[in-house]
CSV table of C-alpha atoms in Angstrom, one decimal:
chain,number,residue,atom,x,y,z
T,8,MET,CA,-35.9,-80.1,28.7
T,9,GLN,CA,-33.7,-83.1,28.2
T,10,SER,CA,-30.8,-82.3,25.8
T,11,GLU,CA,-30.2,-84.0,22.5
T,12,LEU,CA,-26.5,-84.8,23.3
T,13,PRO,CA,-26.4,-87.9,25.5
T,14,PHE,CA,-23.9,-88.5,28.3
T,15,ASN,CA,-20.7,-90.1,26.8
T,16,PRO,CA,-21.3,-93.9,27.0
T,17,ALA,CA,-17.6,-94.6,26.8
T,18,PRO,CA,-15.9,-96.3,29.8
T,19,SER,CA,-13.9,-94.1,32.1
T,20,THR,CA,-10.2,-93.7,31.2
T,21,VAL,CA,-9.1,-90.7,33.3
T,22,VAL,CA,-8.0,-90.9,36.9
T,23,HIS,CA,-7.4,-87.7,38.8
T,24,ILE,CA,-5.2,-88.1,41.9
T,25,ASP,CA,-5.2,-85.3,44.5
T,26,ILE,CA,-3.0,-85.4,47.6
T,27,ASN,CA,-5.2,-84.3,50.5
T,28,SER,CA,-3.9,-81.2,52.4
T,29,CYS,CA,-0.6,-81.9,50.6
T,30,PHE,CA,2.1,-80.0,52.5
T,31,ALA,CA,0.5,-80.6,55.9
T,32,THR,CA,0.1,-84.3,55.1
T,33,ILE,CA,3.7,-84.7,54.1
T,34,GLU,CA,4.8,-82.9,57.3
T,35,GLN,CA,2.7,-85.4,59.3
T,36,GLN,CA,4.2,-88.3,57.4
T,37,ALA,CA,7.7,-87.2,58.2
T,38,ARG,CA,7.0,-86.2,61.8
T,39,PRO,CA,4.6,-88.7,63.3
T,40,TYR,CA,4.2,-86.6,66.5
T,41,LEU,CA,2.2,-84.1,64.4
T,42,ARG,CA,-0.3,-86.7,63.2
T,43,GLY,CA,-3.9,-86.2,64.3
T,44,LYS,CA,-3.2,-82.6,65.4
T,45,PRO,CA,-4.4,-79.3,63.8
T,46,LEU,CA,-1.4,-78.2,61.8
T,47,ALA,CA,-0.9,-75.5,59.2
T,48,VAL,CA,2.0,-75.0,56.8
T,49,ALA,CA,2.3,-71.3,56.3
T,50,ALA,CA,4.6,-69.0,54.3
T,51,TYR,CA,5.8,-67.6,57.6
T,52,ASP,CA,5.1,-68.7,61.2
T,53,THR,CA,4.4,-65.1,62.2
T,54,PRO,CA,0.8,-63.9,62.9
T,55,ASN,CA,0.5,-62.4,59.3
T,56,GLY,CA,2.0,-65.5,57.6
T,57,VAL,CA,-0.4,-66.9,55.0
T,58,ILE,CA,-1.6,-70.5,55.5
T,59,LEU,CA,-0.7,-72.6,52.5
T,60,ALA,CA,-2.1,-75.9,53.7
T,61,PRO,CA,-4.1,-76.7,56.8
T,62,SER,CA,-4.1,-80.4,57.9
T,63,ILE,CA,-7.3,-82.4,57.7
T,64,GLU,CA,-7.6,-81.9,61.5
T,65,ALA,CA,-7.2,-78.1,61.2
T,66,LYS,CA,-9.8,-78.0,58.4
T,67,ARG,CA,-12.3,-79.3,60.9
T,68,TYR,CA,-11.9,-76.1,62.9
T,69,GLY,CA,-12.7,-74.1,59.8
T,70,ILE,CA,-9.0,-73.2,59.1
T,71,LYS,CA,-8.6,-72.7,55.4
T,72,THR,CA,-5.9,-72.0,52.8
T,73,GLY,CA,-5.2,-68.3,52.4
T,74,MET,CA,-6.1,-67.4,56.0
T,75,ARG,CA,-3.5,-65.6,58.2
T,76,VAL,CA,-1.8,-67.6,61.0
T,77,ARG,CA,-3.5,-65.2,63.4
T,78,GLU,CA,-7.0,-66.1,62.0
T,79,GLY,CA,-6.1,-69.8,62.2
T,80,ARG,CA,-5.1,-69.4,65.9
T,81,GLU,CA,-8.4,-67.5,66.6
T,82,ARG,CA,-10.2,-70.6,65.4
T,83,PHE,CA,-7.9,-73.0,67.2
T,84,PRO,CA,-5.4,-71.5,69.7
T,85,GLY,CA,-3.3,-74.6,69.7
T,86,LEU,CA,-2.7,-74.6,66.0
T,87,ILE,CA,0.8,-75.9,65.1
T,88,VAL,CA,2.5,-73.8,62.4
T,89,ARG,CA,5.4,-75.0,60.3
T,90,THR,CA,7.1,-73.2,57.4
T,91,PRO,CA,7.4,-75.0,54.1
T,92,ASP,CA,10.1,-77.6,53.4
T,93,ALA,CA,10.1,-77.2,49.6
T,94,LEU,CA,12.8,-79.9,49.0
T,95,MET,CA,10.8,-82.5,50.9
T,96,TYR,CA,7.5,-81.7,49.1
T,97,ARG,CA,9.2,-81.7,45.7
T,98,TYR,CA,10.8,-85.1,46.5
T,99,VAL,CA,7.4,-86.6,47.4
T,100,HIS,CA,6.0,-85.1,44.1
T,101,HIS,CA,8.7,-86.9,42.1
T,102,ARG,CA,8.1,-90.1,44.0
T,103,PHE,CA,4.4,-89.8,42.9
T,104,ARG,CA,5.5,-89.3,39.3
T,105,GLU,CA,7.7,-92.4,39.4
T,106,ILE,CA,4.9,-94.6,40.9
T,107,LEU,CA,2.2,-93.3,38.6
T,108,GLY,CA,4.5,-93.7,35.6
T,109,GLU,CA,4.5,-97.4,36.3
T,110,TYR,CA,0.8,-97.6,35.6
T,111,THR,CA,0.6,-95.5,32.5
T,112,PRO,CA,3.0,-93.5,30.3
T,113,GLU,CA,0.3,-90.7,30.2
T,114,VAL,CA,0.8,-88.9,33.5
T,115,PHE,CA,0.2,-85.2,33.6
T,116,PRO,CA,1.1,-83.3,36.8
T,117,LYS,CA,-1.3,-80.4,37.1
T,118,SER,CA,0.3,-79.0,40.2
T,119,ILE,CA,2.5,-80.2,43.0
T,120,ASP,CA,-0.4,-82.2,44.5
T,121,GLU,CA,-2.6,-83.1,41.5
T,122,PHE,CA,-2.0,-85.6,38.7
T,123,VAL,CA,-4.1,-86.6,35.7
T,124,LEU,CA,-3.6,-90.1,34.4
T,125,TYR,CA,-5.0,-91.7,31.3
T,126,VAL,CA,-5.5,-95.4,32.0
T,127,ARG,CA,-6.5,-97.1,28.8
T,128,GLY,CA,-7.3,-100.7,28.1
T,129,THR,CA,-7.7,-101.7,31.7
T,130,VAL,CA,-10.4,-104.2,32.7
T,131,ASP,CA,-11.2,-102.5,35.9
T,132,ILE,CA,-10.1,-98.8,36.2
T,133,ARG,CA,-11.5,-98.7,39.8
T,134,ALA,CA,-9.2,-101.6,40.8
T,135,THR,CA,-6.3,-99.8,39.2
T,136,ALA,CA,-7.1,-96.5,41.0
T,137,ARG,CA,-7.5,-98.4,44.3
T,138,GLU,CA,-4.1,-100.1,43.8
T,139,ILE,CA,-2.4,-96.8,43.0
T,140,LYS,CA,-3.8,-95.4,46.3
T,141,GLU,CA,-2.5,-98.4,48.2
T,142,ARG,CA,0.8,-98.3,46.5
T,143,ILE,CA,1.3,-94.7,47.4
T,144,ARG,CA,0.6,-95.4,51.1
T,145,ARG,CA,2.9,-98.4,51.1
T,146,ASP,CA,5.8,-96.8,49.2
T,147,VAL,CA,5.6,-93.1,50.0
T,148,GLY,CA,4.0,-93.2,53.5
T,149,GLU,CA,1.0,-94.5,55.3
T,150,TRP,CA,-0.2,-91.0,56.3
T,151,ILE,CA,-0.2,-89.8,52.6
T,152,TRP,CA,-3.9,-89.6,52.0
T,153,THR,CA,-5.1,-89.2,48.4
T,154,SER,CA,-8.4,-88.8,46.7
T,155,ALA,CA,-8.9,-90.4,43.3
T,156,GLY,CA,-11.6,-89.4,40.9
T,157,ILE,CA,-12.5,-91.5,37.8
T,158,GLY,CA,-14.4,-90.4,34.7
T,159,PRO,CA,-14.4,-90.4,30.9
T,160,THR,CA,-12.9,-86.9,30.9
T,161,ARG,CA,-10.6,-84.7,32.9
T,162,PHE,CA,-13.5,-82.7,34.1
T,163,THR,CA,-15.5,-85.6,35.4
T,164,ALA,CA,-12.5,-87.2,37.0
T,165,LYS,CA,-11.5,-83.9,38.7
T,166,VAL,CA,-15.0,-83.3,40.1
T,167,ALA,CA,-15.2,-86.9,41.3
T,168,ALA,CA,-11.9,-86.5,43.1
T,169,GLY,CA,-13.3,-83.6,45.0
T,170,MET,CA,-16.4,-85.5,46.1
T,171,LYS,CA,-14.9,-87.4,49.0
T,172,LYS,CA,-12.0,-86.1,51.0
T,173,PRO,CA,-9.8,-87.4,52.5
T,174,ASP,CA,-9.1,-90.9,51.0
T,175,GLY,CA,-11.9,-90.9,48.4
T,176,LEU,CA,-12.4,-93.0,45.4
T,177,THR,CA,-15.3,-91.8,43.3
T,178,GLU,CA,-16.4,-92.3,39.7
T,179,ILE,CA,-18.7,-90.2,37.5
T,180,ASN,CA,-19.8,-92.2,34.4
T,181,HIS,CA,-22.7,-92.6,32.1
T,182,LYS,CA,-24.5,-94.9,34.6
T,183,ASN,CA,-24.3,-92.7,37.7
T,184,PHE,CA,-23.8,-89.1,36.6
T,185,LEU,CA,-27.4,-88.0,37.5
T,186,ALA,CA,-27.0,-89.3,41.0
T,187,GLN,CA,-23.5,-87.9,41.4
T,188,TYR,CA,-24.5,-84.4,40.0
T,189,GLY,CA,-27.4,-84.5,42.4
T,190,ARG,CA,-24.9,-84.5,45.3
T,191,LEU,CA,-23.1,-81.4,44.1
T,192,GLU,CA,-23.5,-77.7,44.3
T,193,LEU,CA,-22.6,-75.4,41.4
T,194,LEU,CA,-19.4,-74.3,43.1
T,195,ASP,CA,-18.3,-77.9,43.3
T,196,LEU,CA,-17.9,-77.9,39.5
T,197,HIS,CA,-14.3,-77.2,38.6
T,198,GLY,CA,-14.4,-73.9,36.7
T,199,ILE,CA,-17.6,-72.4,38.3
T,200,ASN,CA,-16.7,-69.5,40.5
T,201,LEU,CA,-18.9,-67.1,42.4
T,202,HIS,CA,-19.2,-64.8,39.4
T,203,LEU,CA,-20.3,-67.6,37.1
T,204,GLN,CA,-22.6,-69.0,39.8
T,205,ARG,CA,-24.4,-65.6,39.9
T,206,ARG,CA,-24.8,-65.7,36.1
T,207,LEU,CA,-26.3,-69.2,36.3
T,208,TRP,CA,-28.6,-68.1,39.1
T,209,ARG,CA,-29.9,-65.3,36.9
T,210,ALA,CA,-30.7,-67.8,34.2
T,211,GLY,CA,-32.6,-69.9,36.8
T,212,ILE,CA,-30.0,-72.6,37.1
T,213,THR,CA,-29.2,-73.3,40.8
T,214,THR,CA,-27.8,-76.8,40.8
T,215,PRO,CA,-25.4,-78.9,38.6
T,216,LEU,CA,-28.4,-81.2,37.8
T,217,ALA,CA,-30.4,-78.1,36.6
T,218,MET,CA,-27.3,-77.1,34.6
T,219,TYR,CA,-27.1,-80.5,33.0
T,220,ARG,CA,-30.8,-80.4,32.1
T,221,ALA,CA,-30.6,-76.9,30.7
T,222,SER,CA,-30.8,-76.5,27.0
T,223,LEU,CA,-27.8,-75.2,25.1
T,224,GLN,CA,-29.8,-72.1,24.4
T,225,THR,CA,-30.3,-71.5,28.1
T,226,LEU,CA,-26.6,-71.9,28.8
T,227,LYS,CA,-25.8,-69.5,26.0
T,228,VAL,CA,-28.0,-66.9,27.7
T,229,ALA,CA,-26.3,-67.6,31.0
T,230,PHE,CA,-22.7,-67.4,29.8
T,231,ASN,CA,-23.1,-65.2,26.8
T,232,SER,CA,-20.0,-66.8,25.2
T,233,VAL,CA,-18.6,-69.9,23.6
T,234,VAL,CA,-18.1,-71.4,27.0
T,235,ALA,CA,-21.7,-72.4,27.0
T,236,HIS,CA,-20.8,-75.0,24.3
T,237,TYR,CA,-17.9,-76.2,26.5
T,238,TRP,CA,-20.1,-76.6,29.6
T,239,TYR,CA,-22.8,-78.3,27.5
T,240,SER,CA,-20.3,-81.0,26.4
T,241,ARG,CA,-18.4,-81.1,29.7
T,242,LEU,CA,-21.4,-82.0,31.8
T,243,ARG,CA,-22.3,-84.7,29.3
T,244,GLY,CA,-18.9,-86.4,29.7
T,245,TRP,CA,-17.4,-85.3,26.4
T,246,GLU,CA,-13.8,-84.1,26.5
T,247,VAL,CA,-13.1,-80.4,26.0
T,248,ASP,CA,-10.3,-79.9,28.5
T,249,ASP,CA,-7.5,-82.1,27.2
T,250,VAL,CA,-5.8,-79.2,25.5
T,251,GLU,CA,-2.4,-78.3,26.9
T,252,PHE,CA,-2.5,-74.6,26.3
T,253,ALA,CA,0.7,-72.9,25.1
T,254,ARG,CA,2.5,-71.1,27.8
T,255,ARG,CA,2.0,-67.3,27.6
T,256,SER,CA,4.2,-66.0,30.3
T,257,TYR,CA,6.6,-66.8,33.1
T,258,GLY,CA,6.7,-65.0,36.4
T,259,ASN,CA,7.7,-65.0,40.0
T,260,SER,CA,6.4,-63.0,42.9
T,261,TYR,CA,7.5,-62.6,46.5
T,262,SER,CA,6.0,-61.1,49.6
T,263,LEU,CA,8.9,-59.5,51.5
T,264,PRO,CA,9.2,-60.6,55.2
T,265,ARG,CA,9.7,-56.9,55.9
T,266,PRO,CA,9.0,-53.9,53.6
T,267,LEU,CA,12.1,-52.7,51.7
T,268,GLY,CA,12.4,-49.2,50.3
T,269,ALA,CA,15.9,-48.5,49.1
T,270,PRO,CA,16.7,-49.6,45.5
T,271,GLU,CA,19.9,-51.2,46.7
T,272,GLU,CA,17.8,-53.4,49.0
T,273,LEU,CA,15.1,-54.2,46.3
T,274,THR,CA,17.3,-54.9,43.3
T,275,PRO,CA,19.1,-58.0,44.7
T,276,VAL,CA,15.6,-59.5,45.5
T,277,LEU,CA,14.5,-58.6,42.0
T,278,ALA,CA,17.6,-60.2,40.6
T,279,LYS,CA,16.9,-63.5,42.4
T,280,LEU,CA,13.3,-63.5,41.1
T,281,VAL,CA,14.6,-62.9,37.6
T,282,ASN,CA,17.1,-65.6,37.9
T,283,LYS,CA,14.4,-68.1,38.9
T,284,MET,CA,12.0,-67.0,36.2
T,285,ALA,CA,14.6,-66.9,33.4
T,286,PHE,CA,15.9,-70.3,34.3
T,287,ARG,CA,12.4,-71.8,34.0
T,288,MET,CA,11.7,-70.0,30.8
T,289,ARG,CA,15.0,-71.1,29.1
T,290,LYS,CA,14.5,-74.7,30.4
T,291,ALA,CA,11.1,-74.8,28.5
T,292,GLY,CA,12.9,-73.5,25.4
T,293,TYR,CA,11.6,-70.0,25.3
T,294,GLN,CA,12.8,-66.4,25.0
T,295,ALA,CA,10.7,-63.4,25.8
T,296,ALA,CA,10.1,-60.1,24.1
T,297,GLY,CA,8.3,-58.4,27.0
T,298,VAL,CA,8.9,-57.9,30.7
T,299,TYR,CA,6.5,-56.7,33.4
T,300,LEU,CA,6.9,-55.6,37.0
T,301,SER,CA,4.3,-55.1,39.7
T,302,LEU,CA,5.0,-53.6,43.1
T,303,SER,CA,2.7,-53.4,46.1
T,304,TYR,CA,3.6,-50.7,48.6
T,305,LYS,CA,3.1,-50.7,52.3
T,306,ASN,CA,1.0,-47.5,52.1
T,307,GLY,CA,-1.5,-49.3,49.8
T,308,ALA,CA,-0.1,-47.9,46.5
T,309,TYR,CA,0.3,-50.2,43.6
T,310,PHE,CA,2.6,-49.9,40.5
T,311,ASN,CA,2.3,-52.2,37.5
T,312,ARG,CA,4.0,-51.6,34.2
T,313,GLN,CA,5.0,-53.7,31.2
T,314,ARG,CA,7.5,-53.1,28.4
T,315,THR,CA,7.5,-54.7,25.0
T,316,LEU,CA,11.1,-55.2,23.8
T,317,PRO,CA,12.5,-54.8,20.3
T,318,GLU,CA,14.0,-58.2,20.4
T,319,ALA,CA,13.4,-61.4,22.4
T,320,LEU,CA,15.7,-61.9,25.4
T,321,PHE,CA,17.0,-65.1,27.0
T,322,ASP,CA,20.0,-63.9,29.1
T,323,THR,CA,19.1,-63.4,32.8
T,324,ARG,CA,21.2,-60.2,32.9
T,325,ASP,CA,19.3,-58.6,30.0
T,326,ILE,CA,15.9,-59.5,31.5
T,327,TYR,CA,17.1,-58.1,34.8
T,328,LYS,CA,18.2,-54.8,33.1
T,329,ALA,CA,14.8,-54.5,31.5
T,330,ALA,CA,13.1,-55.1,34.9
T,331,VAL,CA,15.3,-52.5,36.6
T,332,LYS,CA,14.3,-50.0,34.0
T,333,ILE,CA,10.7,-50.5,34.8
T,334,LEU,CA,11.5,-50.4,38.5
T,335,LYS,CA,12.9,-46.9,38.0
T,336,MET,CA,9.7,-45.7,36.4
T,337,SER,CA,7.7,-46.2,39.6
T,338,PRO,CA,6.6,-42.8,40.9
T,339,TYR,CA,6.4,-44.0,44.5
T,340,ASN,CA,9.1,-43.6,47.0
T,341,ALA,CA,7.8,-45.9,49.7
T,342,PRO,CA,8.6,-49.3,51.2
T,343,VAL,CA,7.6,-52.2,49.1
T,344,LYS,CA,5.9,-55.3,50.6
T,345,LYS,CA,5.4,-57.4,47.5
T,346,LEU,CA,7.0,-57.5,44.1
T,347,ALA,CA,6.3,-59.6,41.0
T,348,VAL,CA,8.3,-59.9,37.8
T,349,GLY,CA,7.4,-61.7,34.7
T,350,CYS,CA,8.1,-62.0,31.0
T,351,PHE,CA,5.7,-62.4,28.1
T,352,ASN,CA,5.6,-62.4,24.3
T,353,LEU,CA,7.2,-65.8,24.4
T,354,ARG,CA,9.0,-67.2,21.4
T,355,LYS,CA,10.6,-70.6,20.9
T,356,ALA,CA,14.3,-70.2,21.4
T,357,SER,CA,15.3,-72.0,18.2
T,358,GLY,CA,16.5,-69.7,15.4
T,359,LEU,CA,18.3,-67.0,17.4
T,360,GLN,CA,18.4,-63.8,15.6
T,361,LEU,CA,22.0,-62.6,15.5
T,362,GLU,CA,22.4,-59.1,16.6
T,363,LEU,CA,24.9,-56.7,15.0
T,364,PHE,CA,26.9,-55.8,18.1
T,365,GLU,CA,26.2,-58.6,20.5
T,366,PRO,CA,27.8,-62.0,20.3
T,367,THR,CA,24.5,-63.7,20.8
T,368,GLY,CA,25.6,-67.2,20.1
T,369,LYS,CA,28.3,-66.9,22.8
T,370,LYS,CA,25.8,-65.5,25.3
T,371,PHE,CA,23.4,-68.3,24.5
T,372,ARG,CA,26.0,-71.0,25.1
T,373,ALA,CA,27.1,-69.2,28.4
T,374,MET,CA,23.4,-69.3,29.6
T,375,GLU,CA,23.1,-73.0,28.6
T,376,ALA,CA,26.2,-73.8,30.7
T,377,PHE,CA,24.8,-71.6,33.5
T,378,ASP,CA,21.5,-73.5,33.5
T,379,ARG,CA,23.1,-76.9,33.2
T,380,ALA,CA,25.2,-76.2,36.3
T,381,ASN,CA,22.2,-75.0,38.3
T,382,ASP,CA,20.0,-77.9,37.1
T,383,ARG,CA,22.7,-80.5,38.0
T,384,TRP,CA,23.9,-79.0,41.3
T,385,GLY,CA,20.9,-77.1,42.6
T,386,ASP,CA,19.4,-73.7,42.2
T,387,PHE,CA,21.7,-70.7,42.5
T,388,VAL,CA,25.0,-72.6,42.5
T,389,ILE,CA,25.9,-70.1,39.8
T,390,THR,CA,24.1,-66.7,39.9
T,391,THR,CA,24.5,-63.3,38.5
T,392,GLY,CA,26.5,-60.9,40.6
T,393,THR,CA,23.4,-58.7,41.1
T,394,MET,CA,22.0,-61.4,43.4
T,395,LEU,CA,24.7,-61.0,46.0
T,396,GLU,CA,23.3,-60.4,49.5
T,397,THR,CA,20.0,-62.0,48.7
T,398,GLU,CA,20.6,-65.0,51.0
T,399,ASP,CA,18.0,-63.9,53.5
T,400,TYR,CA,15.4,-63.1,50.9
T,401,VAL,CA,13.4,-65.2,48.5
T,402,PRO,CA,13.7,-68.6,50.1
T,403,ASP,CA,13.0,-71.7,48.0
T,404,ARG,CA,9.2,-71.8,47.5
T,405,ILE,CA,7.2,-74.7,46.2
T,406,ALA,CA,7.8,-75.6,42.6
T,407,PHE,CA,7.6,-79.1,41.3
T,408,GLY,CA,9.4,-79.1,38.0
T,409,SER,CA,13.0,-79.8,38.9
T,410,PRO,CA,13.9,-83.0,40.6
T,411,LEU,CA,17.1,-81.7,42.3
T,412,VAL,CA,18.0,-85.3,43.0
T,413,ALA,CA,20.2,-87.4,40.8
N,2,MET,CA,8.3,-78.0,70.4
N,3,PRO,CA,10.9,-78.9,67.7
N,4,GLU,CA,14.4,-77.6,68.2
N,5,LYS,CA,16.9,-76.9,65.5
N,6,VAL,CA,20.2,-78.6,66.4
N,7,ASN,CA,22.7,-78.9,63.5
N,8,ALA,CA,25.3,-81.1,65.2
N,9,PRO,CA,27.3,-84.2,64.3
N,10,VAL,CA,25.6,-87.4,65.5
N,11,SER,CA,26.3,-91.1,65.6
N,12,VAL,CA,24.0,-93.3,63.7
N,13,SER,CA,23.8,-97.1,63.1
N,14,MET,CA,22.4,-98.0,59.8
N,15,SER,CA,20.8,-101.2,58.5
N,16,TYR,CA,20.3,-102.5,55.0
N,17,ASP,CA,17.8,-105.3,54.1
N,18,SER,CA,18.8,-106.9,50.8
N,19,LYS,CA,15.4,-108.6,50.5
N,20,THR,CA,13.3,-105.4,50.7
N,21,ARG,CA,16.2,-103.3,49.4
N,22,LYS,CA,15.5,-100.8,52.2
N,23,VAL,CA,18.0,-98.8,54.2
N,24,PHE,CA,17.1,-97.4,57.5
N,25,PRO,CA,18.8,-96.0,60.6
N,26,LYS,CA,18.6,-98.4,63.6
N,27,SER,CA,19.8,-96.3,66.4
N,28,VAL,CA,21.1,-92.8,67.2
N,29,ILE,CA,23.6,-91.8,69.9
N,30,TRP,CA,22.8,-88.3,70.9
N,31,ASP,CA,24.1,-86.5,74.0
N,32,ASN,CA,25.7,-89.7,75.2
N,33,ARG,CA,22.4,-91.6,75.1
N,34,LEU,CA,21.4,-94.4,72.8
N,35,TYR,CA,18.0,-94.1,71.1
N,36,ALA,CA,16.5,-97.1,69.2
N,37,VAL,CA,14.7,-96.0,66.1
N,38,THR,CA,11.2,-97.3,66.0
N,39,LYS,CA,9.9,-95.7,62.9
N,40,VAL,CA,11.1,-93.9,59.8
N,41,GLY,CA,8.5,-91.2,59.0
N,42,LEU,CA,10.0,-90.2,55.7
N,43,HIS,CA,13.2,-90.6,53.8
N,44,HIS,CA,13.9,-88.0,51.1
N,45,LYS,CA,16.9,-86.8,49.2
N,46,TYR,CA,18.2,-83.5,47.9
N,47,ARG,CA,21.3,-82.0,46.2
N,48,GLU,CA,23.3,-79.1,47.3
N,49,GLY,CA,26.2,-78.3,45.1
N,50,ARG,CA,28.0,-81.6,44.3
N,51,SER,CA,26.7,-83.3,47.5
N,52,LEU,CA,23.7,-85.6,47.7
N,53,TYR,CA,22.0,-85.6,51.0
N,54,HIS,CA,19.7,-88.3,52.4
N,55,VAL,CA,17.3,-87.0,55.1
N,56,PHE,CA,15.7,-89.5,57.5
N,57,SER,CA,12.9,-88.2,59.7
N,58,VAL,CA,12.8,-90.9,62.5
N,59,THR,CA,11.1,-91.5,65.8
N,60,THR,CA,12.3,-93.2,68.9
N,61,PRO,CA,10.1,-94.0,71.9
N,62,THR,CA,10.9,-90.5,73.4
N,63,LEU,CA,12.3,-88.3,70.7
N,64,PHE,CA,11.9,-87.4,67.0
N,65,PHE,CA,15.2,-86.8,65.1
N,66,ARG,CA,15.8,-85.4,61.7
N,67,LEU,CA,19.0,-87.0,60.5
N,68,VAL,CA,21.0,-86.0,57.4
N,69,LEU,CA,23.6,-88.2,55.7
N,70,ASP,CA,26.1,-86.4,53.5
N,71,THR,CA,26.9,-89.0,50.8
N,72,GLU,CA,30.1,-87.1,49.9
N,73,THR,CA,31.6,-87.5,53.4
N,74,LEU,CA,29.3,-90.2,54.8
N,75,HIS,CA,29.0,-88.1,57.9
N,76,TRP,CA,25.7,-87.7,59.8
N,77,ARG,CA,24.3,-84.5,61.1
N,78,LEU,CA,21.4,-84.0,63.5
N,79,GLU,CA,19.2,-81.1,62.2
N,80,GLU,CA,16.2,-81.2,64.5
N,81,ILE,CA,14.8,-82.9,67.6
N,82,ALA,CA,11.3,-82.8,69.1
N,83,ASP,CA,9.3,-84.8,71.6
N,84,ALA,CA,8.1,-87.9,70.0
N,85,VAL,CA,4.5,-87.4,71.2
């Protein structure tokens, strides 16, 4: 039955830009001898290293993100593997931000390789998107392939960007949405995973077009929650995804290159993760009244514990102490292969509560100076003493927030 | 196969005031002169107080990753590889 809510007749204002095979593409841009070859950027170049980004050529052999290097080489023995160059990728991300910022003040980086732009008041949004793509290839590099999606909402633009890769330019709007939905499968819709697909199947919905044509009541039966309303509007081109949700936690995790068992080996790694996490949290203006720690052991055991704290913390050393307390609670005495630490119960850092015995204001200013130095001169220029001897662990991984360049 | 090097290297640089672009023109490595035919990527990063410019360049036979330390204005060769 055709629904009562029509597809949004407003012109498209959202452009979603996606760098295709981001890390691999940037490597191929920097190193022309890698172009046209199956390449994978992996966390480690050892057989168990996890592939973070296969090149477009590697994808043709079925090599996917998340596979082990070993699996990739089973599919294509000549697969070239490189470890990440975080500084280079971050620089390219910031070049994108600069270029996109010239077209609209409303640029929202969604990850290191995805950007959402609101382009309002333009005569021809497709021409603008085409120009952005050309500008990127001219100013960043001719091998930097991007896919652009255009639509009246974030969702339609994101789905459109995924429809043609690499180098796509696709629009979903009130004139063509039926034809465009007809080319998609349920899993192509951003937000539909295998679990939700099964739910939809049970309700007799097997395609995006059928999902669009389903009544709100049918969607309610399928989802059994308020998300039915969201999907009903989303598929009709009405915005329900432009909410920047408040941050609920900060965390860092790390797979150790070799399992570590002794506390004196683990704590410096933990300290480095806490340093990174606390820096990001303070930079966003938060403090945290909760800390969690997760450990995966080589023998398959898993330990996960969280502690709610009596007061919110902002000092790296205090968060580290709380994390170490949790570490000591683990009942396992075995080598650890992965650890994750995070903080939650976030509160805005304004209005520091003065403690009776701690010179909080002084500590706060010390941390501010600490962060300013690290922000200006690079991560870990100043660190806590607990981080000594971590040089070989926790290499710089991909984050995209800090420019690191003057 | 790429090879990590980390050695001082001689580089001739060119600046075009019209395009406002800077690029290495040639590299002298191991007593041989290599003319740069292409700059794959130029990026920057900071380490401590130093700002580094990284030029990933190709010559007809070799790929070079060159790093300019803007504090000392010294060049370092970080990596070489066959250009094809």
